[in-house]
mmCIF file of C-alpha atoms in Angstrom:
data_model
loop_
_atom_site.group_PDB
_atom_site.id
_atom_site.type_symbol
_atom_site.label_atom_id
_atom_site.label_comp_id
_atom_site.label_asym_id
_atom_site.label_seq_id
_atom_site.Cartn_x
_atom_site.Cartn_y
_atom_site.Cartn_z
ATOM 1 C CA UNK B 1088 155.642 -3.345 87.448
ATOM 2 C CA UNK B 1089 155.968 -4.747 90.888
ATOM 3 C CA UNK B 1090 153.797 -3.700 93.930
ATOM 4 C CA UNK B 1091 155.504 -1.268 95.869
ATOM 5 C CA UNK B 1092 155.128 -1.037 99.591
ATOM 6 C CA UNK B 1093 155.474 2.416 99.504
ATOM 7 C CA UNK B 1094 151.443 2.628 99.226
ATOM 8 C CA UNK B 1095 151.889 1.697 102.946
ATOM 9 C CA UNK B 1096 153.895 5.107 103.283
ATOM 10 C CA UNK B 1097 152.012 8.636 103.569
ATOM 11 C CA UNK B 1098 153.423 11.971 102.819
ATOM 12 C CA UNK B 1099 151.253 15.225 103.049
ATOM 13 C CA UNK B 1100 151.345 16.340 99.560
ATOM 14 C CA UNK B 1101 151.789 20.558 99.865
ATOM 15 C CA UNK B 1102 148.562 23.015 99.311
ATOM 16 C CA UNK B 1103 148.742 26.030 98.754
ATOM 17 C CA UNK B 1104 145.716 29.011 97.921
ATOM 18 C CA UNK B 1105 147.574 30.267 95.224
ATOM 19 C CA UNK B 1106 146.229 31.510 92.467
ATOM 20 C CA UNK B 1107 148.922 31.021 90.345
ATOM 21 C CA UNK B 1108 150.868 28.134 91.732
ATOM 22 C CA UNK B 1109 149.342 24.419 91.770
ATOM 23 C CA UNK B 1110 151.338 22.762 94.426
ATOM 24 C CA UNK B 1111 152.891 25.510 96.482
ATOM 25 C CA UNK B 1112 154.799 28.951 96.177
ATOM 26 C CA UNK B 1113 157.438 27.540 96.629
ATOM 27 C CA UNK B 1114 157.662 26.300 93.059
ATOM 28 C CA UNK B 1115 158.281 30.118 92.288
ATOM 29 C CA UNK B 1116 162.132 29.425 92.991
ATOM 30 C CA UNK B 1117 162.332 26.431 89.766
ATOM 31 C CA UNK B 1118 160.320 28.284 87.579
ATOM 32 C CA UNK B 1119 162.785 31.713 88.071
ATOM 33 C CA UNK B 1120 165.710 29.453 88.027
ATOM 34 C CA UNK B 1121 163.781 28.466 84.205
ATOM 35 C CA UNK B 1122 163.360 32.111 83.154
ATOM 36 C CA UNK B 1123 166.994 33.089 84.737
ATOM 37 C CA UNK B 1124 168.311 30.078 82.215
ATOM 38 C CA UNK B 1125 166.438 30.924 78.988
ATOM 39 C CA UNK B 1126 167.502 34.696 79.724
ATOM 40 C CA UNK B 1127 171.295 33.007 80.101
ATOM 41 C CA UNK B 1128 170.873 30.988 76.564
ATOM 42 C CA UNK B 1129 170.210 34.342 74.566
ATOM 43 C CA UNK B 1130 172.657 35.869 76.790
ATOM 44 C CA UNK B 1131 175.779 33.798 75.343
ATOM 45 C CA UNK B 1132 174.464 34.624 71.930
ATOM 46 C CA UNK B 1133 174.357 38.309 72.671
ATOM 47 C CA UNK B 1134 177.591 37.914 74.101
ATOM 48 C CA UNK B 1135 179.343 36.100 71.624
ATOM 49 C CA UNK B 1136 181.448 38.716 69.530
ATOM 50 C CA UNK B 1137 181.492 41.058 72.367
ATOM 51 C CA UNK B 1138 184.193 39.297 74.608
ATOM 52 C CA UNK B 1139 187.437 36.898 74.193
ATOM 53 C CA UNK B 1140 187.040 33.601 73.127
ATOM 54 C CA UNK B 1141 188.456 32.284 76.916
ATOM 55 C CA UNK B 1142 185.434 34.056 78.483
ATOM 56 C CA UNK B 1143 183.507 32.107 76.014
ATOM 57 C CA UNK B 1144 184.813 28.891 76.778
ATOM 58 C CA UNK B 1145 183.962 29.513 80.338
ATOM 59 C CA UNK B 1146 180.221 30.506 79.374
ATOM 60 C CA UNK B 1147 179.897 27.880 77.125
ATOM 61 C CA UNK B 1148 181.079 25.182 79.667
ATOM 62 C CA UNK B 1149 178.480 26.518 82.348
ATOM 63 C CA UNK B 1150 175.873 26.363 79.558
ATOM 64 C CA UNK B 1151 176.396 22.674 79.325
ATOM 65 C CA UNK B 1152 175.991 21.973 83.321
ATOM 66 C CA UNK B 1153 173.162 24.162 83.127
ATOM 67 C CA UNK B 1154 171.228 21.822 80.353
ATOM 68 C CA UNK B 1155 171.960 18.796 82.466
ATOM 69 C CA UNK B 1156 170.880 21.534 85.826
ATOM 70 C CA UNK B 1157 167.831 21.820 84.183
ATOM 71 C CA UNK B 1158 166.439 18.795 82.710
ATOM 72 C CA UNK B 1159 167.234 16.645 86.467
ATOM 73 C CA UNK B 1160 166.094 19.417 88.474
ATOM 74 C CA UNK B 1161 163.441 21.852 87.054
ATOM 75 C CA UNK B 1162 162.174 20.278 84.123
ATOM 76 C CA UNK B 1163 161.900 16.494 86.178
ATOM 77 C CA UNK B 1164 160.115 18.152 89.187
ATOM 78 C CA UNK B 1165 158.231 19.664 85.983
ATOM 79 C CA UNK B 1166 156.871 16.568 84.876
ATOM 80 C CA UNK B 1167 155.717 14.547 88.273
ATOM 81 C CA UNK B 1168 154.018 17.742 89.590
ATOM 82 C CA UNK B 1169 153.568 20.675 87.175
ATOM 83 C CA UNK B 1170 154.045 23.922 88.583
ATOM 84 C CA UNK B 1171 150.520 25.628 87.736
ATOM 85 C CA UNK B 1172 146.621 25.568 87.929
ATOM 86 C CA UNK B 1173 146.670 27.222 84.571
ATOM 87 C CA UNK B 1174 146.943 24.701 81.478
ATOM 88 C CA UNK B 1175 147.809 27.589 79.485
ATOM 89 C CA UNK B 1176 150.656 28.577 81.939
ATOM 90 C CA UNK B 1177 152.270 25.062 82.159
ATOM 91 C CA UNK B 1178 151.990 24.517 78.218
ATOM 92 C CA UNK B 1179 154.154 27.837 77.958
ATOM 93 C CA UNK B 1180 156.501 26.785 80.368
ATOM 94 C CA UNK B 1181 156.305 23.492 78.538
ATOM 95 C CA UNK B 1182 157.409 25.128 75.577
ATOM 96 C CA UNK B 1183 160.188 27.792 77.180
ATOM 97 C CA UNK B 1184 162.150 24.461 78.657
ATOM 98 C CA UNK B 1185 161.858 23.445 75.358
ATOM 99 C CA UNK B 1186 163.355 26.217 73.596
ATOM 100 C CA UNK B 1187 166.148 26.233 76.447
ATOM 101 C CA UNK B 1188 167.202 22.883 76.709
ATOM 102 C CA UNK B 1189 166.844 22.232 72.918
ATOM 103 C CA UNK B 1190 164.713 19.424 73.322
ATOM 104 C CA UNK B 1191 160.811 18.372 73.619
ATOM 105 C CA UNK B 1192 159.896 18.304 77.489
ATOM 106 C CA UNK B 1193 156.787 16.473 76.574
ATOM 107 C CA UNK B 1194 159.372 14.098 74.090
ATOM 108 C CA UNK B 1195 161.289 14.243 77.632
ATOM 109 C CA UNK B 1196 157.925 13.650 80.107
ATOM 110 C CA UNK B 1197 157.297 10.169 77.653
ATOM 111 C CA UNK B 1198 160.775 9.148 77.675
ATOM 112 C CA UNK B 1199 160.794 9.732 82.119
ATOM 113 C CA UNK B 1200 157.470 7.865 82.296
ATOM 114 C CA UNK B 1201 158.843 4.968 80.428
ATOM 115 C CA UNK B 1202 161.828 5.123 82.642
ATOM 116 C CA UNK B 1203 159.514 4.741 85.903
ATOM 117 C CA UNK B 1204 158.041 2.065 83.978
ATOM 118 C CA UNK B 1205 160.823 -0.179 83.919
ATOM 119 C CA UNK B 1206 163.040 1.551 86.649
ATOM 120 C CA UNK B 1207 166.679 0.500 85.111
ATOM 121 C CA UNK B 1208 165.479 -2.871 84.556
ATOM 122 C CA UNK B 1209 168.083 -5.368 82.821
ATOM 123 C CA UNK B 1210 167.183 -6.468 79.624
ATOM 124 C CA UNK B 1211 165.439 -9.796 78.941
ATOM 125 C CA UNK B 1212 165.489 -13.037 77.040
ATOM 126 C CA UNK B 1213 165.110 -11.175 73.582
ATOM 127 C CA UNK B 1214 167.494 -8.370 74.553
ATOM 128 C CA UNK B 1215 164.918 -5.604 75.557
ATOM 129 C CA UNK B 1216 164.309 -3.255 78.406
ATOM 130 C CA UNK B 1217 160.874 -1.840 78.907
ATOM 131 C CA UNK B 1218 163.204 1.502 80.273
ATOM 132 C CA UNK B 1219 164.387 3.233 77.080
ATOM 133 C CA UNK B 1220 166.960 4.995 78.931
ATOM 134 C CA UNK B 1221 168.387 1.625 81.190
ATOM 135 C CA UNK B 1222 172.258 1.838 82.264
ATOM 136 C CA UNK B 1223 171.643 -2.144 81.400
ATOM 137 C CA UNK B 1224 170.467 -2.066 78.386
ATOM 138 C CA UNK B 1225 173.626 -2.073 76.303
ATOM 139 C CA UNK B 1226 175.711 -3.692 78.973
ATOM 140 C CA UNK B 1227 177.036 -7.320 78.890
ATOM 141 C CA UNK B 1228 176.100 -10.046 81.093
ATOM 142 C CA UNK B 1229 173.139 -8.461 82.769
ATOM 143 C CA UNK B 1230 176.124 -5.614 83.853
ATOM 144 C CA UNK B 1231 175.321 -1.824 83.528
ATOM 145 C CA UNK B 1232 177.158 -0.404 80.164
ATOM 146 C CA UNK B 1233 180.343 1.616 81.153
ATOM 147 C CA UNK B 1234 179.800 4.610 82.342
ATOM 148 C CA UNK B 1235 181.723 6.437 79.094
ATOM 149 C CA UNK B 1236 179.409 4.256 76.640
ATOM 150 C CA UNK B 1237 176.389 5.201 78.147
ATOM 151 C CA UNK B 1238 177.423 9.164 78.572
ATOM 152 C CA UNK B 1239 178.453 9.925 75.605
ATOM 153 C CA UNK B 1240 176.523 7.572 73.488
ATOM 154 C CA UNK B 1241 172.910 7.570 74.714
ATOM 155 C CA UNK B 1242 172.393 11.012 72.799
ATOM 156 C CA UNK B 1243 172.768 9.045 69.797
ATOM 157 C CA UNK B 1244 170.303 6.517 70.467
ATOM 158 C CA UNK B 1245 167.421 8.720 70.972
ATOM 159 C CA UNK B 1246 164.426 7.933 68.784
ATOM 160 C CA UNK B 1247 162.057 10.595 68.568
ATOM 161 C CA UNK B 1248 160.118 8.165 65.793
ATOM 162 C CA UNK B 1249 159.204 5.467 68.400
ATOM 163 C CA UNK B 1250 158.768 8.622 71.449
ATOM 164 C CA UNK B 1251 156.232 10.465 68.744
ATOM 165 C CA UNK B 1252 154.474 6.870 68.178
ATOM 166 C CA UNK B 1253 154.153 6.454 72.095
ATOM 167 C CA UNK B 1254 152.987 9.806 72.474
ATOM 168 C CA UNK B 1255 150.057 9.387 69.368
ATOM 169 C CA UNK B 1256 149.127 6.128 70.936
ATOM 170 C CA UNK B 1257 148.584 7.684 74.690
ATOM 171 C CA UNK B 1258 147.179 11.217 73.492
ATOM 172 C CA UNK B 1259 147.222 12.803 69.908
ATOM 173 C CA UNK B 1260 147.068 16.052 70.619
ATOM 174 C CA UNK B 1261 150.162 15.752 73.277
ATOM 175 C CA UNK B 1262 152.292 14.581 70.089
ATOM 176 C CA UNK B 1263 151.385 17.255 68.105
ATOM 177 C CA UNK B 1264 152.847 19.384 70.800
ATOM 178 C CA UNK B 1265 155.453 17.784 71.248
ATOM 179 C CA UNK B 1266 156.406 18.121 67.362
ATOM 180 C CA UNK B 1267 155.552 22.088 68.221
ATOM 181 C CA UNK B 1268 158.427 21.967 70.559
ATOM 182 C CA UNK B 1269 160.701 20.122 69.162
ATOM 183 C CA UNK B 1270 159.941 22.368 65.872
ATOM 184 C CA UNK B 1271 160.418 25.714 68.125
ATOM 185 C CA UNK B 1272 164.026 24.684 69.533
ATOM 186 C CA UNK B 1273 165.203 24.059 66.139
ATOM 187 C CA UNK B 1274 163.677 26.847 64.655
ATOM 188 C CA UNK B 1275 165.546 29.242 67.644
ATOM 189 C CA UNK B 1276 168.816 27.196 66.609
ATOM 190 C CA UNK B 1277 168.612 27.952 62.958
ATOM 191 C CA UNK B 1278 167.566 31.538 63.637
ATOM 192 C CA UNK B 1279 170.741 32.202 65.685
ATOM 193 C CA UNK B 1280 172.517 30.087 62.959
ATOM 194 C CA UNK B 1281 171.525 33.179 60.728
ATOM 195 C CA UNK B 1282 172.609 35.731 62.205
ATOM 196 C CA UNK B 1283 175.817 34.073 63.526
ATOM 197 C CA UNK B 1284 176.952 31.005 61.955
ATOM 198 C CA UNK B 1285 179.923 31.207 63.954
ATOM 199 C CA UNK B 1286 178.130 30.803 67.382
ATOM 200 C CA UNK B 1287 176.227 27.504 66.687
ATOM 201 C CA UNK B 1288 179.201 26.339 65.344
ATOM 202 C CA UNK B 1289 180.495 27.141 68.797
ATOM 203 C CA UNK B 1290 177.013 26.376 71.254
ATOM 204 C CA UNK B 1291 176.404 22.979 69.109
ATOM 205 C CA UNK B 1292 179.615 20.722 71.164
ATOM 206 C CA UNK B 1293 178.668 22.276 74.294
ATOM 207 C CA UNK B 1294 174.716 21.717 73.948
ATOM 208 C CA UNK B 1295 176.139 18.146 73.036
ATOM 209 C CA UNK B 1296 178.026 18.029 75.835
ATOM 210 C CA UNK B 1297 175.345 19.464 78.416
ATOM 211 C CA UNK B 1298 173.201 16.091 77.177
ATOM 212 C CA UNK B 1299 175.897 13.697 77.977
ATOM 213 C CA UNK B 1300 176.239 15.776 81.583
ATOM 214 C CA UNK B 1301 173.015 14.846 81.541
ATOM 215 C CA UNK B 1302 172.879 11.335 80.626
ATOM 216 C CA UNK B 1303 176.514 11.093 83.161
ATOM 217 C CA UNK B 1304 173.848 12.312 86.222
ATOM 218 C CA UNK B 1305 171.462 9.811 85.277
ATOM 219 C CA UNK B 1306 174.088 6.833 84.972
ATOM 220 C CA UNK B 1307 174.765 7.343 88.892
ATOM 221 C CA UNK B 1308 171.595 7.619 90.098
ATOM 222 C CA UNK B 1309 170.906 3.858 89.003
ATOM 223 C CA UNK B 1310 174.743 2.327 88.767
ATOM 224 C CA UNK B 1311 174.814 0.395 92.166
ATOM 225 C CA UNK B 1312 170.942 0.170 93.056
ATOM 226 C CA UNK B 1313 168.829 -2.802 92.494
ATOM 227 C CA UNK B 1314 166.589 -3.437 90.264
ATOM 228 C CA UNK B 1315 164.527 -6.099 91.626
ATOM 229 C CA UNK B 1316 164.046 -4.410 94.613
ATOM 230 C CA UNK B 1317 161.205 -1.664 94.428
ATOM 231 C CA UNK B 1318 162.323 0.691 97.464
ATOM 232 C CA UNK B 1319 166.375 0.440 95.960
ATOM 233 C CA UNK B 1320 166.291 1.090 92.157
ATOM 234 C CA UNK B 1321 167.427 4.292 92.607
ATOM 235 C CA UNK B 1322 170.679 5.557 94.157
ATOM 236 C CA UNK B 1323 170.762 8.933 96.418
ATOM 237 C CA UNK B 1324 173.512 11.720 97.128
ATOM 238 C CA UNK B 1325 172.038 13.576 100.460
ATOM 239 C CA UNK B 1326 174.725 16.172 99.679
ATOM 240 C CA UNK B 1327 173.260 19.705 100.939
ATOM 241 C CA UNK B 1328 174.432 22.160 98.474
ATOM 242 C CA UNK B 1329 174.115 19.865 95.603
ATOM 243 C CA UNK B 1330 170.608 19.261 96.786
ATOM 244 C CA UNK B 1331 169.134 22.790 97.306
ATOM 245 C CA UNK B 1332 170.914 23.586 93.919
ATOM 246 C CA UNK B 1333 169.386 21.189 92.047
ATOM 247 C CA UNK B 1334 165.758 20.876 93.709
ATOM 248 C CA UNK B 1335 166.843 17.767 96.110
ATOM 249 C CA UNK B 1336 167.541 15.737 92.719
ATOM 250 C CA UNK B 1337 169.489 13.884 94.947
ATOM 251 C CA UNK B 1338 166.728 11.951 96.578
ATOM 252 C CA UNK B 1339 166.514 9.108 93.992
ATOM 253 C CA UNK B 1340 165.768 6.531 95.567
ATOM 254 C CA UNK B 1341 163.146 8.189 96.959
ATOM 255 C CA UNK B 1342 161.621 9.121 94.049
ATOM 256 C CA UNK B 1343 161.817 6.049 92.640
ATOM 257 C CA UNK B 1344 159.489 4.846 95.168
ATOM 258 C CA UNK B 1345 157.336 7.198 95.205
ATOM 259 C CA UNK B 1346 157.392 9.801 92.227
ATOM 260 C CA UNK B 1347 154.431 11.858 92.682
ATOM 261 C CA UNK B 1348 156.059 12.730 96.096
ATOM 262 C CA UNK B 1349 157.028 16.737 95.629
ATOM 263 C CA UNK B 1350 160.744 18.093 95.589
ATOM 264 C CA UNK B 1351 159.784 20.008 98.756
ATOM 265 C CA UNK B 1352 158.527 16.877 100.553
ATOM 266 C CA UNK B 1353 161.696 14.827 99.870
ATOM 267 C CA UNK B 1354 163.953 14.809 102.912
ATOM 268 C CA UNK B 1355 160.299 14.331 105.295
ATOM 269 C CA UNK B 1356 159.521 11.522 103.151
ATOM 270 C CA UNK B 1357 163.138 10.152 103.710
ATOM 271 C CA UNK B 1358 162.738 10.360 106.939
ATOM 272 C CA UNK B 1359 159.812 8.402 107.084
ATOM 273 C CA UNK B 1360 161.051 5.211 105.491
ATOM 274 C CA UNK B 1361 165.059 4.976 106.023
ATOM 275 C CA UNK B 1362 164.435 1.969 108.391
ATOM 276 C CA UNK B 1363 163.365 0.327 105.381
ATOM 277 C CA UNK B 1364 165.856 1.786 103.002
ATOM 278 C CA UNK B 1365 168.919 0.393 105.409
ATOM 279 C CA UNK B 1366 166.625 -3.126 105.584
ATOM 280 C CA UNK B 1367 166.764 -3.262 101.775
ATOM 281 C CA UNK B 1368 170.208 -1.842 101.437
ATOM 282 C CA UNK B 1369 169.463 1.604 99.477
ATOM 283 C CA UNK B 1370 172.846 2.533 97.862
ATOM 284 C CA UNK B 1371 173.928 6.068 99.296
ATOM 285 C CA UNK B 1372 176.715 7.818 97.458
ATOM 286 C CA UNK B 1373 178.540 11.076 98.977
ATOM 287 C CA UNK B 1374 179.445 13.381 96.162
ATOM 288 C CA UNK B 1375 176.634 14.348 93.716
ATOM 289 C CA UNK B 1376 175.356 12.091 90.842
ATOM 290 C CA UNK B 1377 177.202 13.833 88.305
ATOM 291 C CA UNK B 1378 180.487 12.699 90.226
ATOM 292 C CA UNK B 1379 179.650 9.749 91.191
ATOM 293 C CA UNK B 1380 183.139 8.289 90.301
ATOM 294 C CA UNK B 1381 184.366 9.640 92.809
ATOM 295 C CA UNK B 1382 182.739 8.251 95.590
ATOM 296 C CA UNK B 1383 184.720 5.732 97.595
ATOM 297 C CA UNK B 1384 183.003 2.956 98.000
ATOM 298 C CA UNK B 1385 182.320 2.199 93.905
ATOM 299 C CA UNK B 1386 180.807 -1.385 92.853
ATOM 300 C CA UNK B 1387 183.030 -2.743 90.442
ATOM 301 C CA UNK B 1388 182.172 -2.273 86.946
ATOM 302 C CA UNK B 1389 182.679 -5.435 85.630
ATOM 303 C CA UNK B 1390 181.162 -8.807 86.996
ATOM 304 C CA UNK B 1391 183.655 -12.063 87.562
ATOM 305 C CA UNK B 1392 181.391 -13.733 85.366
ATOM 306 C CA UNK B 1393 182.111 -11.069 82.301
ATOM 307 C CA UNK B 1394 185.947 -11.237 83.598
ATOM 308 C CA UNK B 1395 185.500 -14.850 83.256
ATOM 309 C CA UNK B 1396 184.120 -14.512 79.822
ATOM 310 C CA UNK B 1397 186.606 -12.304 78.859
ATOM 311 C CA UNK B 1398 190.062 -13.805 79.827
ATOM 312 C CA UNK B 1399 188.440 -17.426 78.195
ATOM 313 C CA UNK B 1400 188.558 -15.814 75.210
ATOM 314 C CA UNK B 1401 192.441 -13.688 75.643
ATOM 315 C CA UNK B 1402 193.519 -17.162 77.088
ATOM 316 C CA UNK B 1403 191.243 -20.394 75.866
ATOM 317 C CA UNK B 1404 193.567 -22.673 76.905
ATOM 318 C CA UNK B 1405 193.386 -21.208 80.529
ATOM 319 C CA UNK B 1406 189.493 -21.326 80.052
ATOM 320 C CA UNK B 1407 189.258 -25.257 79.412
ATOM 321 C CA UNK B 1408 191.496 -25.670 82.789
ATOM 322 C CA UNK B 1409 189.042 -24.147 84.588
ATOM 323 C CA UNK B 1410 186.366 -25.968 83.517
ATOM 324 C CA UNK B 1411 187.798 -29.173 83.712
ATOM 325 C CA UNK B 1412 188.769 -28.197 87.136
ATOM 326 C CA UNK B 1413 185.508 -27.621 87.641
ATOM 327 C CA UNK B 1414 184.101 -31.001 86.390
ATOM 328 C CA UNK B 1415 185.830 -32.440 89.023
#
């Protein structure tokens, strides 16, 4: 990975004499927002044949922004700086995201670190990107894959076989855990399946639907940045609301550049290096990452050179003008 400059760049990491918290109390607010959303998953199941199916629709929609809520805001913060001193305490959490989100946060923490690892990176001569996840890594012509593609296909191309080899490779007794976890949220899944078939067959398209909000919030934190340039992979949203909801997720770029920095440290570390982020052209979006279509000043999706490539072959004969024209 390249050398970043951001070694150059100091941020006072937060203390705290907590007994309980590792970083600082503030790190209270995520982990209620974690209990307050595992309490909220059972909820909808308790709530199920108790209320009209409209109400449910409405539930079942918020559960799916909450997934995406919680695996880009609590459960990411989760992973760069775990919330306790306690091992014990931060393999339970560990395990409760798990059981919420319906997936392994320590499958999650491997596939994030390979993301750092290759930071969106486009893929190479052979077709590969050392970033698993990589809004290029399916698209054509070096381009990022369109944004539908990538949102509601990436959940699908998850493989837990070649995440469980990483994880055996790096720490053996981390993949066992993580086969605990994943073996806990489908264990909760089939339990609820049990005693109401009806609801999974409900939950299941909306905890399908929460991953794609996820992968969706993902695609616009990268789709516009550069990824050649170490201090501009990312993309940001400084949005205020969307920020203190979703533990200043919207500081990508930042990140990016320096991931250990903590969620409460984010807008003092921003402050600290814009000069450089205007120098090297940090894409800035205004609405949050999960609308990023909206935002006004969009990068087209396609590339002239893909246009090129793809009118040569609706119109060849058009195509060999061109390139005679361009012979002379």
């Amino acid at each position: 990975m390249p050398a970043s400059s951001s070694e150059s760049v100091l941020v006072e990491r937060p203390r705290t004499n907590s007994r309980i918290f590792a970083h600082t109390r503030w790190d209270a607010i995520p982990v209620a927002a974690a209990l307050l959303h595992c309490a909220y998953f059972f909820g909808v199941f308790y709530l199920f044949p108790r209320v009209p199916l409209w109400v449910m629709l409405i539930l079942g929609f918020i559960y799916s922004v909450s997934i995406s809520w919680n695996i880009n805001g609590i459960s990411h913060n989760f992973i760069h700086n775990p919330y306790f001193r306690s091992p014990l305490f931060n393999r339970l959490f560990s395990i409760l995201e798990s059981i919420t989100v319906g997936f392994s946060q320590i499958f999650y923490e491997c596939i994030h670190m390979q993301h750092h690892k290759g930071n969106a990176d486009r893929p190479d001569e052979h077709g590969g990107t050392v970033d698993w996840i990589s809004i290029y890594k399916h698209g054509d012509e070096g381009e990022a894959e369109h944004p539908l593609k990538y949102t509601f296909l990436s959940f699908f191309r998850e493989d837990p076989k070649t995440v469980f080899k990483e994880l055996k490779r790096k720490d053996p007794r981390e993949a066992f855990w993580g086969i605990f976890e994943l073996a806990s949220f489908v264990t909760t899944f089939v339990i609820l399946g049990i005693l109401n078939w009806h609801y999974i067959c409900f939950l299941l398209p909306f905890y399908y639907f929460g991953h794609c909000l996820s992968y969706l919030n993902g695609y616009y934190r990268h789709y516009g940045g550069n990824p050649d340039e170490p201090i501009a992979w990312g993309v940001s949203s400084y949005d205020k609301l969307y920020n203190w909801i979703w533990f200043y997720n919207g500081y990508h770029a930042e990140h990016h550049f320096r991931p250990k920095v903590h969620w409460t440290r984010m807008q003092a570390f921003r402050d600290e290096i814009v000069d450089q982020q205007r120098a090297a052209g940090v894409r800035v979006i205004k609405p949050p990452h999960a609308l990023g279509f909206l935002d006004s000043d969009l990068p087209r999706h396609t590339s002239s050179r893909a246009l090129a490539k793809s009118n040569r072959k609706r119109f060849p004969i058009l195509g060999r003008a061109v390139r005679t024209v361009n012979t002379h």
